[in-house]
Structures are given as structure tokens and as C-alpha cells.
Short mmCIF file of N, CA and C in Angstrom, two decimals:
data_model
loop_
_atom_site.label_atom_id
_atom_site.label_comp_id
_atom_site.label_asym_id
_atom_site.label_seq_id
_atom_site.Cartn_x
_atom_site.Cartn_y
_atom_site.Cartn_z
N MET H 1 109.70 130.61 88.76
CA MET H 1 108.88 129.25 89.19
C MET H 1 107.60 129.28 88.56
N ALA H 2 107.10 128.44 88.37
CA ALA H 2 105.59 128.43 87.85
C ALA H 2 104.66 128.41 89.20
N SER H 3 103.51 128.83 88.85
CA SER H 3 102.78 128.96 89.82
C SER H 3 101.76 127.70 89.93
N LYS H 4 101.22 127.46 90.93
CA LYS H 4 100.32 126.47 91.22
C LYS H 4 99.18 126.60 90.13
N PRO H 5 98.55 125.34 89.40
CA PRO H 5 97.56 125.71 88.86
C PRO H 5 96.12 126.08 89.65
N PRO H 6 95.08 126.79 89.16
CA PRO H 6 94.05 127.12 89.88
C PRO H 6 92.97 126.01 89.95
N LEU H 7 93.13 124.81 90.96
CA LEU H 7 92.41 124.07 90.95
C LEU H 7 92.40 123.59 92.45
N SER H 8 91.40 122.44 93.13
CA SER H 8 91.32 121.99 94.14
C SER H 8 91.71 120.20 93.93
N PRO H 9 92.65 119.77 94.68
CA PRO H 9 92.63 118.32 94.63
C PRO H 9 91.50 117.33 94.64
N VAL H 10 90.45 117.80 95.72
CA VAL H 10 89.32 117.15 95.98
C VAL H 10 88.49 118.24 96.27
N ARG H 11 87.25 117.83 95.71
CA ARG H 11 85.99 118.70 96.01
C ARG H 11 84.72 117.44 96.35
N PHE H 12 83.90 118.02 97.18
CA PHE H 12 82.94 116.97 97.53
C PHE H 12 81.59 117.85 97.33
N ALA H 13 80.68 116.96 96.69
CA ALA H 13 79.25 117.47 96.30
C ALA H 13 78.45 116.39 96.82
N GLY H 14 77.84 116.69 98.15
CA GLY H 14 77.36 115.44 98.87
C GLY H 14 77.91 114.38 99.15
N SER H 15 77.70 113.09 98.72
CA SER H 15 78.20 112.07 98.90
C SER H 15 79.12 111.93 97.55
N THR H 16 79.39 112.69 96.55
CA THR H 16 79.97 112.45 95.62
C THR H 16 81.40 113.11 95.92
N VAL H 17 82.78 112.47 95.29
CA VAL H 17 84.14 112.92 95.64
C VAL H 17 84.44 113.39 94.30
N TYR H 18 84.94 114.53 93.78
CA TYR H 18 85.63 114.35 92.74
C TYR H 18 87.34 114.75 92.98
N ILE H 19 87.86 113.98 92.18
CA ILE H 19 89.44 114.02 92.46
C ILE H 19 90.03 114.48 91.13
N SER H 20 90.82 115.44 91.14
CA SER H 20 91.55 116.22 90.14
C SER H 20 92.62 115.23 89.47
N GLY H 21 92.75 115.53 88.33
CA GLY H 21 93.84 114.41 87.73
C GLY H 21 95.06 114.28 88.44
N GLN H 22 95.49 113.10 88.34
CA GLN H 22 96.49 112.73 89.05
C GLN H 22 97.88 112.25 87.81
N LEU H 23 99.00 113.05 87.91
CA LEU H 23 99.98 112.85 87.10
C LEU H 23 100.82 111.81 87.83
N PRO H 24 101.96 111.20 87.21
CA PRO H 24 102.98 110.12 87.70
C PRO H 24 104.05 111.10 88.35
N ARG H 25 103.64 111.86 89.36
CA ARG H 25 104.54 112.56 90.21
C ARG H 25 105.16 111.84 91.38
N GLY H 26 106.48 111.96 91.53
CA GLY H 26 107.00 111.29 92.57
C GLY H 26 107.19 112.03 93.82
N GLY H 27 107.58 111.70 94.50
CA GLY H 27 107.85 112.47 96.15
C GLY H 27 108.40 113.73 95.98
N ASP H 28 109.19 114.11 95.20
CA ASP H 28 109.68 115.12 94.68
C ASP H 28 109.01 116.18 93.88
N GLY H 29 107.92 115.80 93.82
CA GLY H 29 106.80 116.59 92.73
C GLY H 29 107.24 116.42 91.24
N LYS H 30 108.26 115.88 90.83
CA LYS H 30 108.72 115.76 89.47
C LYS H 30 108.18 114.56 89.00
N ILE H 31 107.73 114.73 87.65
CA ILE H 31 107.45 113.43 86.63
C ILE H 31 108.41 112.30 86.65
N ILE H 32 108.10 111.06 87.28
CA ILE H 32 109.13 110.13 87.29
C ILE H 32 109.64 109.54 85.80
N THR H 33 110.57 109.30 85.83
CA THR H 33 110.91 108.59 84.43
C THR H 33 110.58 107.33 84.28
N GLY H 34 110.41 106.60 83.35
CA GLY H 34 109.65 105.39 82.96
C GLY H 34 108.87 105.15 81.98
N ASP H 35 108.24 103.98 81.59
CA ASP H 35 107.40 103.66 80.71
C ASP H 35 105.96 103.91 81.07
N MET H 36 105.03 103.36 80.25
CA MET H 36 103.49 103.70 80.65
C MET H 36 103.20 102.79 81.80
N ARG H 37 103.87 101.48 81.89
CA ARG H 37 103.47 100.90 83.17
C ARG H 37 103.83 101.77 84.28
N ASP H 38 105.23 102.28 84.49
CA ASP H 38 105.85 102.73 85.62
C ASP H 38 105.01 103.98 86.19
N GLN H 39 104.66 104.86 85.00
CA GLN H 39 104.03 106.10 85.32
C GLN H 39 102.30 106.03 85.52
N THR H 40 101.70 104.74 84.79
CA THR H 40 100.39 104.51 85.24
C THR H 40 100.76 104.15 86.61
N ARG H 41 101.47 103.08 87.32
CA ARG H 41 101.46 102.95 88.81
C ARG H 41 101.74 104.14 89.77
N GLN H 42 102.34 105.17 89.14
CA GLN H 42 102.57 106.32 90.07
C GLN H 42 101.37 106.96 90.19
N ALA H 43 100.87 107.24 88.74
CA ALA H 43 99.34 108.22 88.90
C ALA H 43 98.42 107.38 89.93
N LEU H 44 98.55 106.28 89.78
CA LEU H 44 97.31 105.50 90.48
C LEU H 44 97.58 105.26 91.70
N ALA H 45 98.79 105.12 92.20
CA ALA H 45 99.34 105.38 93.84
C ALA H 45 99.09 106.87 94.08
N ASN H 46 98.93 107.81 93.30
CA ASN H 46 98.72 109.12 93.76
C ASN H 46 97.54 109.32 94.05
N LEU H 47 96.53 108.66 93.06
CA LEU H 47 95.34 108.61 93.39
C LEU H 47 94.75 107.81 94.52
N GLU H 48 95.20 106.83 94.78
CA GLU H 48 94.97 106.07 95.89
C GLU H 48 95.37 106.83 97.36
N ALA H 49 96.38 107.63 97.12
CA ALA H 49 96.81 108.29 98.37
C ALA H 49 95.83 109.63 98.55
N VAL H 50 95.42 110.32 97.67
CA VAL H 50 94.55 111.40 97.62
C VAL H 50 93.01 110.72 98.24
N LEU H 51 92.64 109.42 97.78
CA LEU H 51 91.32 109.02 98.30
C LEU H 51 91.68 108.71 99.76
N LYS H 52 92.46 107.98 100.14
CA LYS H 52 93.02 107.73 101.73
C LYS H 52 92.77 108.73 102.42
N SER H 53 93.46 110.07 101.93
CA SER H 53 93.39 111.33 102.77
C SER H 53 92.18 111.67 103.08
N GLU H 54 91.36 111.07 102.32
CA GLU H 54 89.72 111.63 102.85
C GLU H 54 89.00 110.41 103.20
N GLY H 55 89.59 109.46 103.65
CA GLY H 55 89.01 108.37 104.20
C GLY H 55 88.45 107.30 103.15
N LEU H 56 88.68 107.33 101.95
CA LEU H 56 88.26 106.73 100.99
C LEU H 56 89.15 105.60 100.47
N GLU H 57 88.62 104.77 99.64
CA GLU H 57 89.61 103.78 99.01
C GLU H 57 89.41 103.66 97.49
N LEU H 58 90.22 102.64 96.92
CA LEU H 58 89.85 102.56 95.42
C LEU H 58 88.50 101.93 95.26
N ALA H 59 88.05 100.93 95.93
CA ALA H 59 86.83 100.37 95.81
C ALA H 59 85.59 101.61 95.94
N ASP H 60 85.81 102.91 96.40
CA ASP H 60 84.69 103.67 96.68
C ASP H 60 84.78 104.53 94.90
N VAL H 61 85.70 104.58 94.05
CA VAL H 61 85.58 105.03 92.81
C VAL H 61 84.47 104.36 91.80
N VAL H 62 83.72 105.40 91.21
CA VAL H 62 82.68 105.03 90.61
C VAL H 62 82.89 105.22 88.84
N LYS H 63 83.92 106.31 88.73
CA LYS H 63 84.08 106.74 87.57
C LYS H 63 85.68 107.29 87.32
N VAL H 64 86.19 106.86 86.29
CA VAL H 64 87.68 107.30 86.03
C VAL H 64 87.62 107.79 84.52
N THR H 65 88.42 108.92 84.54
CA THR H 65 88.83 109.42 83.33
C THR H 65 90.50 109.04 82.93
N ALA H 66 90.74 108.54 82.00
CA ALA H 66 92.36 108.44 81.88
C ALA H 66 92.65 109.33 80.67
N TRP H 67 94.01 110.05 80.59
CA TRP H 67 94.50 110.60 79.60
C TRP H 67 95.90 109.59 79.12
N ILE H 68 96.16 109.24 78.06
CA ILE H 68 97.39 108.67 77.70
C ILE H 68 97.67 109.32 76.33
N THR H 69 99.13 109.27 76.19
CA THR H 69 99.84 110.05 75.15
C THR H 69 100.02 108.98 73.65
N ASP H 70 99.65 107.62 74.05
CA ASP H 70 99.76 106.67 72.98
C ASP H 70 99.10 105.70 73.15
N ALA H 71 98.12 105.50 72.04
CA ALA H 71 97.20 104.40 72.06
C ALA H 71 97.88 103.08 71.98
N ASP H 72 99.06 102.89 71.71
CA ASP H 72 99.77 101.63 71.57
C ASP H 72 100.06 101.19 72.92
N ALA H 73 100.01 101.98 73.81
CA ALA H 73 100.62 101.58 75.22
C ALA H 73 99.35 101.42 76.00
N MET H 74 98.09 101.22 75.56
CA MET H 74 96.75 100.98 76.13
C MET H 74 96.94 99.69 76.83
N ALA H 75 97.42 98.24 76.44
CA ALA H 75 97.70 97.22 76.95
C ALA H 75 98.83 97.37 78.34
N GLU H 76 99.49 98.28 78.10
CA GLU H 76 100.31 98.49 79.42
C GLU H 76 99.79 99.19 80.59
N PHE H 77 98.92 100.18 80.12
CA PHE H 77 97.88 100.84 80.83
C PHE H 77 96.92 99.96 81.66
N ASN H 78 96.23 99.14 80.91
CA ASN H 78 95.29 98.10 81.60
C ASN H 78 95.71 97.28 82.25
N SER H 79 96.91 96.71 82.12
CA SER H 79 97.56 95.71 82.84
C SER H 79 98.05 96.27 84.39
N VAL H 80 98.44 97.58 84.36
CA VAL H 80 98.73 98.08 85.66
C VAL H 80 97.28 98.55 86.25
N TYR H 81 96.50 99.28 85.35
CA TYR H 81 95.09 99.48 85.99
C TYR H 81 94.51 98.48 86.84
N ARG H 82 94.59 97.05 86.15
CA ARG H 82 94.18 95.68 86.92
C ARG H 82 94.68 95.54 88.30
N GLU H 83 95.93 96.07 88.36
CA GLU H 83 96.44 95.88 89.87
C GLU H 83 96.07 96.60 90.93
N PHE H 84 95.08 97.71 90.34
CA PHE H 84 94.88 98.68 91.46
C PHE H 84 93.23 98.69 91.26
N PHE H 85 92.49 98.16 90.65
CA PHE H 85 90.98 98.05 90.70
C PHE H 85 90.61 96.69 90.13
N ALA H 86 89.57 96.35 91.03
CA ALA H 86 88.84 95.00 90.92
C ALA H 86 87.70 95.23 90.29
N GLU H 87 87.02 93.77 90.08
CA GLU H 87 85.37 93.93 89.60
C GLU H 87 84.36 94.28 90.75
N PRO H 88 83.52 94.94 90.55
CA PRO H 88 83.16 95.71 89.27
C PRO H 88 83.97 96.78 89.26
N TYR H 89 84.85 96.72 88.01
CA TYR H 89 85.51 98.00 87.83
C TYR H 89 84.70 99.26 87.69
N PRO H 90 85.32 100.51 87.92
CA PRO H 90 84.67 101.86 88.00
C PRO H 90 84.41 101.94 86.29
N THR H 91 83.46 102.77 85.78
CA THR H 91 83.28 102.95 84.29
C THR H 91 84.35 103.97 84.18
N ARG H 92 84.71 103.83 82.88
CA ARG H 92 85.94 104.69 82.53
C ARG H 92 85.95 105.12 81.12
N SER H 93 86.39 106.36 80.84
CA SER H 93 86.68 106.80 79.53
C SER H 93 88.34 107.09 79.63
N THR H 94 88.77 106.47 78.35
CA THR H 94 90.22 106.76 78.24
C THR H 94 90.37 107.57 76.93
N ILE H 95 91.25 108.49 76.71
CA ILE H 95 91.32 109.59 75.84
C ILE H 95 92.79 109.65 75.44
N VAL H 96 93.05 109.58 73.94
CA VAL H 96 94.69 109.65 73.61
C VAL H 96 94.44 110.92 73.28
N SER H 97 95.65 111.71 74.19
CA SER H 97 95.94 113.08 73.82
C SER H 97 97.18 113.44 74.43
N ALA H 98 97.95 114.57 73.87
CA ALA H 98 98.84 115.12 74.58
C ALA H 98 98.83 115.75 75.72
N LEU H 99 99.68 115.65 76.62
CA LEU H 99 99.39 116.18 78.03
C LEU H 99 100.17 117.51 78.25
N VAL H 100 99.74 118.57 79.31
CA VAL H 100 100.34 119.58 79.46
C VAL H 100 101.36 119.39 79.81
N VAL H 101 101.72 118.63 80.79
CA VAL H 101 103.00 118.45 81.87
C VAL H 101 104.11 117.75 80.72
N PRO H 102 105.12 118.28 80.59
CA PRO H 102 106.16 117.57 79.90
C PRO H 102 106.70 116.22 80.25
N ASP H 103 106.93 115.24 79.73
CA ASP H 103 107.29 113.82 80.01
C ASP H 103 106.40 112.99 80.77
N ALA H 104 105.24 113.42 81.01
CA ALA H 104 103.90 112.60 81.62
C ALA H 104 103.34 111.76 80.32
N LEU H 105 103.19 110.63 80.73
CA LEU H 105 102.72 109.84 79.56
C LEU H 105 101.14 109.49 79.80
N VAL H 106 100.45 109.76 81.00
CA VAL H 106 99.15 109.25 81.76
C VAL H 106 98.75 110.50 82.48
N GLU H 107 97.66 110.42 82.74
CA GLU H 107 96.92 111.17 83.83
C GLU H 107 95.48 110.84 84.48
N VAL H 108 95.40 110.77 85.62
CA VAL H 108 94.17 109.75 85.68
C VAL H 108 93.37 110.73 86.80
N GLU H 109 92.09 111.03 86.58
CA GLU H 109 91.02 111.69 87.51
C GLU H 109 89.69 110.73 87.68
N ALA H 110 89.53 111.03 88.85
CA ALA H 110 88.20 109.91 89.36
C ALA H 110 86.93 110.69 90.34
N VAL H 111 86.13 109.95 90.15
CA VAL H 111 84.73 110.33 91.02
C VAL H 111 84.52 109.14 91.85
N ALA H 112 84.36 109.46 92.89
CA ALA H 112 84.12 108.46 93.91
C ALA H 112 82.89 108.87 94.74
N TYR H 113 82.32 107.73 95.42
CA TYR H 113 81.07 108.01 96.03
C TYR H 113 81.17 107.72 97.62
N ARG H 114 80.98 108.37 98.39
CA ARG H 114 81.21 108.27 100.02
C ARG H 114 79.60 107.75 100.42
N ASP H 115 79.70 106.55 100.84
CA ASP H 115 78.81 105.83 101.37
C ASP H 115 78.30 105.78 102.83
N GLY H 116 77.98 107.08 103.34
CA GLY H 116 77.53 107.16 104.65
C GLY H 116 78.90 106.85 105.26
N LYS H 117 80.17 107.28 105.19
CA LYS H 117 81.30 107.06 105.89
C LYS H 117 81.68 108.41 106.56
#
């Protein structure tokens, strides 16, 4: 059995909140099957759940970093991203890269700001 990675899911630095990369894991902890849309939807739903667990919401996110495995899937990623985030969108960096977890097509991390909540 693989050990858990040495990381915190969420860390606070004053009013700034750092959320570790969210993979498209289902409730069983396994990477879901599906295409870029399916996996992006799951990764962003996981991000939203972490935010909610800390009393935050997607509107509190100010910066997103996303890793995708295929540049040709960028349109699919963006179409789902728009389902979760509204204008003004968070700033974002998107990197095309292999991912450490097999079968994952996307990983998303975020920085949020807690404004006196």
C-alpha cells in the first residue's frame, strides 16, 4: 500500500488560503474514468468541496494553477472551467505536463482569499 504524500490539503497564511492540487478522484479515492471534461468536472468539484470545508466558495479563489496532459484538450478543460468559475475569473496558469498519478488527465490547485470571514 502506498503511503500518503507529505502535504497538507489546505494551509492558511493570514487571509490567504492555499489549496493543494486536486485530482479527479471519486468518492472511493480512485481516479475516475472519463475524458477531459469528466475529469475536470471531478477535480473542480473536489476543489469546491475543500473550499466549502473551510467556509469558502469558488468566488473566493484568486489564482488557479492547472496541469493538463494534452494541449489538444484545452477547449474541453475551459468549457468545464466556465461551469465552475464566473467573471471576474481567477488568474490562471495552465501547464501541459505528464502527471504523477496514472490515468489522471488534470490536476488543479488554487489560492483563495478569506475576506474577514
